[in-house]
Coordinates of C-alpha atoms in Angstrom, one line a residue:
M453 CA 139.7 28.4 108.0
P454 CA 139.2 31.8 109.6
A455 CA 138.3 33.0 112.8
T456 CA 135.0 35.1 112.9
I457 CA 133.6 37.4 115.7
V458 CA 129.7 38.3 115.8
V459 CA 129.0 41.4 117.6
G460 CA 125.8 44.0 117.8
G461 CA 126.0 47.5 116.6
F462 CA 123.2 49.1 118.4
W463 CA 121.8 48.4 122.0
G464 CA 121.6 44.9 121.9
D465 CA 118.7 42.7 121.0
E466 CA 119.8 42.8 117.2
G467 CA 119.3 39.0 116.5
K468 CA 123.0 38.1 117.1
G469 CA 121.6 34.5 118.6
K470 CA 119.8 34.0 115.1
I471 CA 122.8 35.1 113.2
I472 CA 125.3 33.1 115.2
S473 CA 123.0 29.7 115.1
Y474 CA 122.7 30.3 111.3
I475 CA 126.4 30.5 110.8
A476 CA 127.1 27.7 113.2
H477 CA 124.8 25.6 111.0
S478 CA 126.0 26.4 107.7
D479 CA 129.8 26.9 108.3
K480 CA 130.1 24.3 111.1
P481 CA 132.8 25.6 113.3
S482 CA 135.1 23.2 115.5
V483 CA 134.7 25.7 118.5
I484 CA 132.0 28.4 119.4
A485 CA 133.2 30.8 122.0
R486 CA 131.5 33.5 124.1
G487 CA 133.0 36.7 125.2
G488 CA 131.3 39.6 126.5
V489 CA 129.8 40.6 130.1
G490 CA 128.0 37.9 131.8
P491 CA 124.3 36.6 132.4
N492 CA 123.0 40.3 131.8
A493 CA 122.7 39.5 128.1
G494 CA 120.3 37.1 126.8
H495 CA 120.4 35.6 123.4
T496 CA 117.3 34.0 121.7
V497 CA 117.5 31.0 119.4
E498 CA 114.4 29.8 117.9
V499 CA 114.4 26.4 116.4
E500 CA 111.8 24.5 114.9
G501 CA 109.2 26.2 116.4
K502 CA 111.4 26.1 119.9
K503 CA 112.2 29.2 121.5
F504 CA 115.5 29.2 123.9
G505 CA 116.9 32.2 125.7
V506 CA 120.4 31.7 127.0
R507 CA 122.2 33.9 129.2
M508 CA 125.4 31.8 129.8
L509 CA 126.3 29.2 127.1
P510 CA 127.0 30.2 123.3
S511 CA 123.8 30.8 121.5
G512 CA 125.7 28.5 118.6
F513 CA 124.7 25.5 121.0
V514 CA 122.2 24.2 118.5
Y515 CA 124.9 23.4 116.4
K516 CA 125.7 19.9 118.1
D517 CA 129.4 19.3 116.6
A518 CA 130.9 22.0 118.3
R519 CA 132.8 22.6 121.4
L520 CA 131.2 25.5 123.2
L521 CA 133.6 27.8 125.4
I522 CA 133.0 30.5 128.0
G523 CA 136.0 32.9 127.6
A524 CA 138.1 34.5 130.8
G525 CA 136.7 37.7 130.4
V526 CA 132.9 36.5 131.1
L527 CA 131.3 36.8 134.5
V528 CA 129.9 33.6 135.4
D529 CA 126.7 32.9 137.6
P530 CA 127.1 29.4 138.7
K531 CA 123.2 29.0 139.3
V532 CA 122.4 30.4 135.9
F533 CA 125.0 28.3 134.1
L534 CA 124.0 25.1 135.8
N535 CA 120.4 25.6 135.0
E536 CA 121.1 26.1 131.5
I537 CA 123.1 22.8 131.2
E538 CA 120.4 21.3 133.0
I539 CA 117.5 22.3 130.5
L540 CA 119.6 22.1 127.2
D541 CA 121.8 18.7 127.8
R542 CA 118.8 16.4 127.0
D543 CA 118.0 18.0 123.6
Y544 CA 121.6 19.4 122.7
D545 CA 124.2 17.2 124.7
V546 CA 125.7 20.5 126.2
V547 CA 127.3 18.7 129.4
R548 CA 130.4 16.9 127.4
R549 CA 130.9 20.1 125.1
V550 CA 131.1 23.0 127.6
G551 CA 134.1 24.7 128.9
I552 CA 134.6 27.4 131.3
D553 CA 138.0 29.2 131.3
H554 CA 138.9 28.6 134.8
R555 CA 140.0 32.5 135.2
C556 CA 136.3 33.4 134.7
A557 CA 135.3 35.9 137.5
I558 CA 132.3 34.7 139.5
I559 CA 128.8 36.5 140.4
E560 CA 127.7 36.0 143.9
E561 CA 124.4 36.4 145.7
K562 CA 126.1 39.7 147.6
H563 CA 126.6 41.0 143.8
I564 CA 123.0 40.6 142.8
M565 CA 121.8 42.0 146.0
E566 CA 123.9 45.1 145.6
D567 CA 123.1 45.6 142.0
R568 CA 119.3 45.7 142.8
G569 CA 119.8 47.6 145.8
D570 CA 121.7 50.5 144.2
E571 CA 119.5 53.3 143.4
H572 CA 121.8 54.8 140.8
L573 CA 122.2 51.5 139.0
R574 CA 118.5 50.6 139.6
K575 CA 117.0 54.0 138.5
K576 CA 119.2 56.2 136.4
I577 CA 121.1 53.4 134.7
G578 CA 118.6 50.7 134.3
T579 CA 120.7 47.8 135.4
T580 CA 119.4 44.3 134.8
G581 CA 120.0 43.2 138.5
T582 CA 122.1 40.4 137.5
G583 CA 125.0 41.2 139.8
C584 CA 127.4 42.0 136.8
G585 CA 128.6 45.6 137.5
P586 CA 129.5 44.9 141.2
A587 CA 131.2 41.5 140.2
N588 CA 133.4 43.6 137.9
V589 CA 134.1 45.8 140.5
D590 CA 135.2 43.0 142.5
R591 CA 137.2 42.1 139.6
V592 CA 139.1 45.0 139.2
R593 CA 139.8 45.2 142.9
R594 CA 141.3 41.7 142.7
K595 CA 138.9 40.4 145.1
A596 CA 136.3 38.3 143.0
K597 CA 136.3 34.6 143.1
Q598 CA 137.2 32.6 139.9
A599 CA 135.7 29.7 138.2
K600 CA 138.6 27.2 139.6
D601 CA 137.3 28.3 143.2
I602 CA 133.9 26.8 142.7
Q603 CA 133.3 23.3 143.4
E604 CA 130.3 22.8 141.3
L605 CA 132.1 24.3 138.2
K606 CA 135.3 21.7 138.4
D607 CA 134.2 19.5 135.9
F608 CA 133.9 22.3 133.3
L609 CA 137.4 24.0 133.6
T610 CA 139.4 24.3 130.9
D611 CA 142.0 27.0 129.3
V612 CA 139.8 28.8 126.7
P613 CA 142.6 30.7 124.7
L614 CA 144.8 27.4 124.6
E615 CA 141.9 25.3 122.9
I616 CA 140.9 27.9 120.7
N617 CA 144.4 29.0 119.4
E618 CA 145.1 25.0 119.0
A619 CA 142.0 24.8 116.9
L620 CA 143.0 27.8 114.6
D621 CA 146.8 26.4 114.4
K622 CA 145.2 23.2 112.8
G623 CA 143.0 25.2 110.4
L624 CA 139.6 24.8 112.1
F625 CA 136.9 27.5 112.0
V626 CA 136.3 29.2 115.2
L627 CA 133.2 31.5 115.7
I628 CA 133.2 34.0 118.5
E629 CA 130.1 35.6 119.5
G630 CA 129.8 39.1 121.6
T631 CA 126.8 40.1 123.7
Q632 CA 125.1 43.2 124.0
G633 CA 125.8 45.9 121.4
F634 CA 128.0 48.7 120.6
G635 CA 125.9 51.4 122.4
L636 CA 126.3 49.7 125.6
S637 CA 130.2 49.7 125.4
L638 CA 131.5 51.0 129.0
Y639 CA 134.0 53.1 126.4
Y640 CA 132.1 54.1 123.3
G641 CA 128.4 53.7 124.3
T642 CA 125.9 56.4 125.7
Y643 CA 127.8 56.6 128.8
P644 CA 126.6 56.5 131.6
H645 CA 123.9 54.2 130.2
V646 CA 126.2 51.5 129.4
T647 CA 127.1 48.2 130.7
S648 CA 130.1 47.6 132.8
K649 CA 132.7 46.9 130.4
D650 CA 133.6 47.2 126.6
T651 CA 131.5 45.5 124.2
T652 CA 133.2 46.0 120.9
A653 CA 134.8 43.2 118.9
S654 CA 138.5 43.9 120.2
S655 CA 137.2 43.2 123.8
I656 CA 135.4 40.3 122.7
A657 CA 138.8 38.6 121.2
A658 CA 140.7 39.6 124.3
D659 CA 137.8 38.0 126.3
V660 CA 138.2 34.7 124.8
G661 CA 142.3 35.2 124.4
V662 CA 142.4 35.5 120.7
G663 CA 144.9 38.1 119.4
P664 CA 143.9 40.5 116.7
T665 CA 146.0 38.9 114.0
R666 CA 144.0 35.8 114.3
I667 CA 141.0 37.3 113.6
D668 CA 139.8 37.1 110.1
D669 CA 136.4 38.7 110.1
V670 CA 134.1 40.8 112.1
L671 CA 130.6 40.6 111.4
V672 CA 128.4 43.5 113.0
V673 CA 124.6 42.7 113.2
F674 CA 122.3 45.6 112.8
K675 CA 118.5 45.3 113.3
S676 CA 116.5 47.1 110.7
F677 CA 114.9 49.1 113.5
P678 CA 117.2 49.9 116.6
T679 CA 115.8 48.7 120.0
R680 CA 116.9 49.6 123.5
V681 CA 115.9 48.4 127.0
G682 CA 116.4 50.5 129.9
E683 CA 117.4 54.1 130.2
G684 CA 119.5 56.3 128.2
P685 CA 119.7 58.4 124.8
F686 CA 118.0 57.1 122.0
P687 CA 118.1 59.4 118.9
T688 CA 115.7 57.8 116.5
E689 CA 113.2 56.6 119.0
I690 CA 109.5 56.4 118.1
P691 CA 106.8 56.5 120.4
Q692 CA 105.4 53.3 121.7
D693 CA 102.1 53.6 120.0
E694 CA 103.8 54.2 116.6
A695 CA 105.6 51.3 117.0
E696 CA 102.5 49.3 117.5
K697 CA 100.8 50.3 114.5
L698 CA 103.9 49.1 112.3
G699 CA 103.3 46.0 114.4
I700 CA 106.5 46.2 116.5
V701 CA 106.2 45.2 120.1
E702 CA 109.2 43.2 121.8
Y703 CA 110.4 42.3 125.3
G704 CA 114.0 42.0 126.7
T705 CA 115.1 38.1 126.9
V706 CA 116.8 38.9 130.3
T707 CA 114.5 41.5 131.9
G708 CA 111.2 41.0 130.4
R709 CA 110.8 44.7 130.1
R710 CA 109.2 46.1 126.9
R711 CA 111.8 47.4 124.4
R712 CA 112.0 50.7 123.1
I713 CA 111.5 51.1 119.4
G714 CA 113.2 53.2 117.0
L715 CA 114.0 54.0 113.2
W716 CA 117.3 53.1 111.3
D717 CA 120.5 55.0 112.4
G718 CA 122.9 55.2 109.8
K719 CA 125.1 57.6 111.6
M720 CA 125.5 55.3 114.6
A721 CA 126.0 52.2 112.1
R722 CA 128.6 53.8 110.3
Y723 CA 130.5 54.7 113.7
A724 CA 129.9 51.2 115.4
A725 CA 131.0 49.5 112.0
M726 CA 134.3 51.7 112.1
I727 CA 135.4 51.1 115.7
N728 CA 134.4 47.0 115.4
G729 CA 136.6 46.8 112.2
A730 CA 133.6 45.3 110.3
T731 CA 134.1 43.5 107.2
Q732 CA 130.5 42.1 106.9
V733 CA 127.2 43.4 108.1
A734 CA 124.0 41.3 109.1
I735 CA 120.4 42.5 108.7
T736 CA 117.8 41.3 111.0
G737 CA 114.1 42.0 111.4
I738 CA 113.7 43.0 107.5
D739 CA 110.2 41.1 107.8
K740 CA 109.2 43.4 110.4
F741 CA 110.3 46.4 108.1
D742 CA 108.5 44.9 105.3
K743 CA 106.2 42.2 106.3
E744 CA 106.1 40.9 102.6
C745 CA 109.5 39.7 103.2
H746 CA 108.9 37.1 105.7
G747 CA 110.4 33.9 105.1
V748 CA 112.1 35.1 101.9
T749 CA 115.5 33.1 101.1
E750 CA 116.5 35.0 97.7
W751 CA 117.7 38.4 97.2
G752 CA 115.5 38.4 94.0
K753 CA 112.2 37.8 95.9
L754 CA 112.8 40.7 98.3
T755 CA 110.4 43.6 98.0
K756 CA 111.7 46.9 96.3
K757 CA 111.4 48.7 99.6
A758 CA 113.5 46.1 101.1
K759 CA 116.3 46.2 98.7
E760 CA 116.2 49.8 98.7
F761 CA 116.8 49.8 102.4
I762 CA 119.6 47.1 102.3
E763 CA 121.4 49.4 99.6
K764 CA 121.1 52.2 101.9
V765 CA 122.6 50.4 104.9
E766 CA 125.6 49.4 102.6
E767 CA 125.8 53.1 101.6
D768 CA 125.9 54.1 105.4
V769 CA 128.0 51.8 106.6
K770 CA 130.4 51.2 103.9
V771 CA 130.5 47.6 104.3
P772 CA 128.8 44.7 102.4
V773 CA 125.5 43.1 103.9
T774 CA 125.9 39.3 103.5
L775 CA 123.1 38.2 105.9
I776 CA 119.8 39.2 105.8
S777 CA 117.2 37.7 108.3
T778 CA 113.6 37.2 107.0
G779 CA 112.2 35.5 110.3
P780 CA 113.0 33.9 113.5
E781 CA 113.5 30.5 112.2
L782 CA 117.3 29.3 111.4
H783 CA 116.3 28.8 107.5
Q784 CA 115.0 32.0 107.0
I785 CA 117.6 34.1 105.9
I786 CA 119.3 35.3 102.8
D787 CA 123.2 34.5 102.7
L788 CA 124.8 36.8 100.3
R789 CA 128.3 35.8 101.6
S790 CA 129.3 33.8 98.1
E791 CA 128.5 36.9 96.3
K792 CA 129.8 39.8 98.2
L793 CA 133.2 38.2 99.8

């Protein structure tokens, strides 16, 4: 069975949580591992009418048979982590399933205060104020605490690369989830309006300790209409009143800030697919692109407008679109993987 990485192709908020949760239920991974920056990224998952916004745990937590791991490259805020554990354990039995790599760097209160008090970060960059940037600075300076130094985390500590690679050696399926999106990569995004590390598939693999030869698929998620929270360039952005006329009003999972809305950006999508080494593409929000597509689960039942859009996406990125989300619920999806792969 393969190892698959799921990453975002725009500026985050692409709907990765929905796609990851769907793959978790359909493909039944033994391990779901989270890479990325830290609690500055939120993934929203909706199951049976209940909506969950997670910032530390893998969004695949909804699949109850998977081991849930947080890779060494991820910053951990113990308060956020323990709060999510408390909220989700009753329904999803996460306490016994979660492991944190003992080398994860820790976000302390001083990092949060510095993040929120830095005028450059707060006003020019539009930081989430979660302490990730300052914590990564301390990590680079070799001053950050690690998860193994925090008493409250001792019951969750593990060696994430060892667990994942042993699972792969046994032929088990491992699902690796990234956070945020390509446009926020410290290296390849719209610098300086980016996050504090790289967010592409290569870095996500490194975050959880998996070498490039062990990755079989990279699925890049794009929303039919790009969105962005905070400052920075947005070439296809449309005015908020125009977005409202289209019925598109969204807010960030972590910050609660209103998202900026744009039109499909084929040039950016193609570049993101190239650098991430995409083997598949997922499209979300097709029900907002065309409301008649809400809840559709078969390609043949999509409207002509929606089909033409998907065909344009494939022409732009030169990669097959294998998953099409038609609504927030897990079952509201069209799965074309068996036909296109």
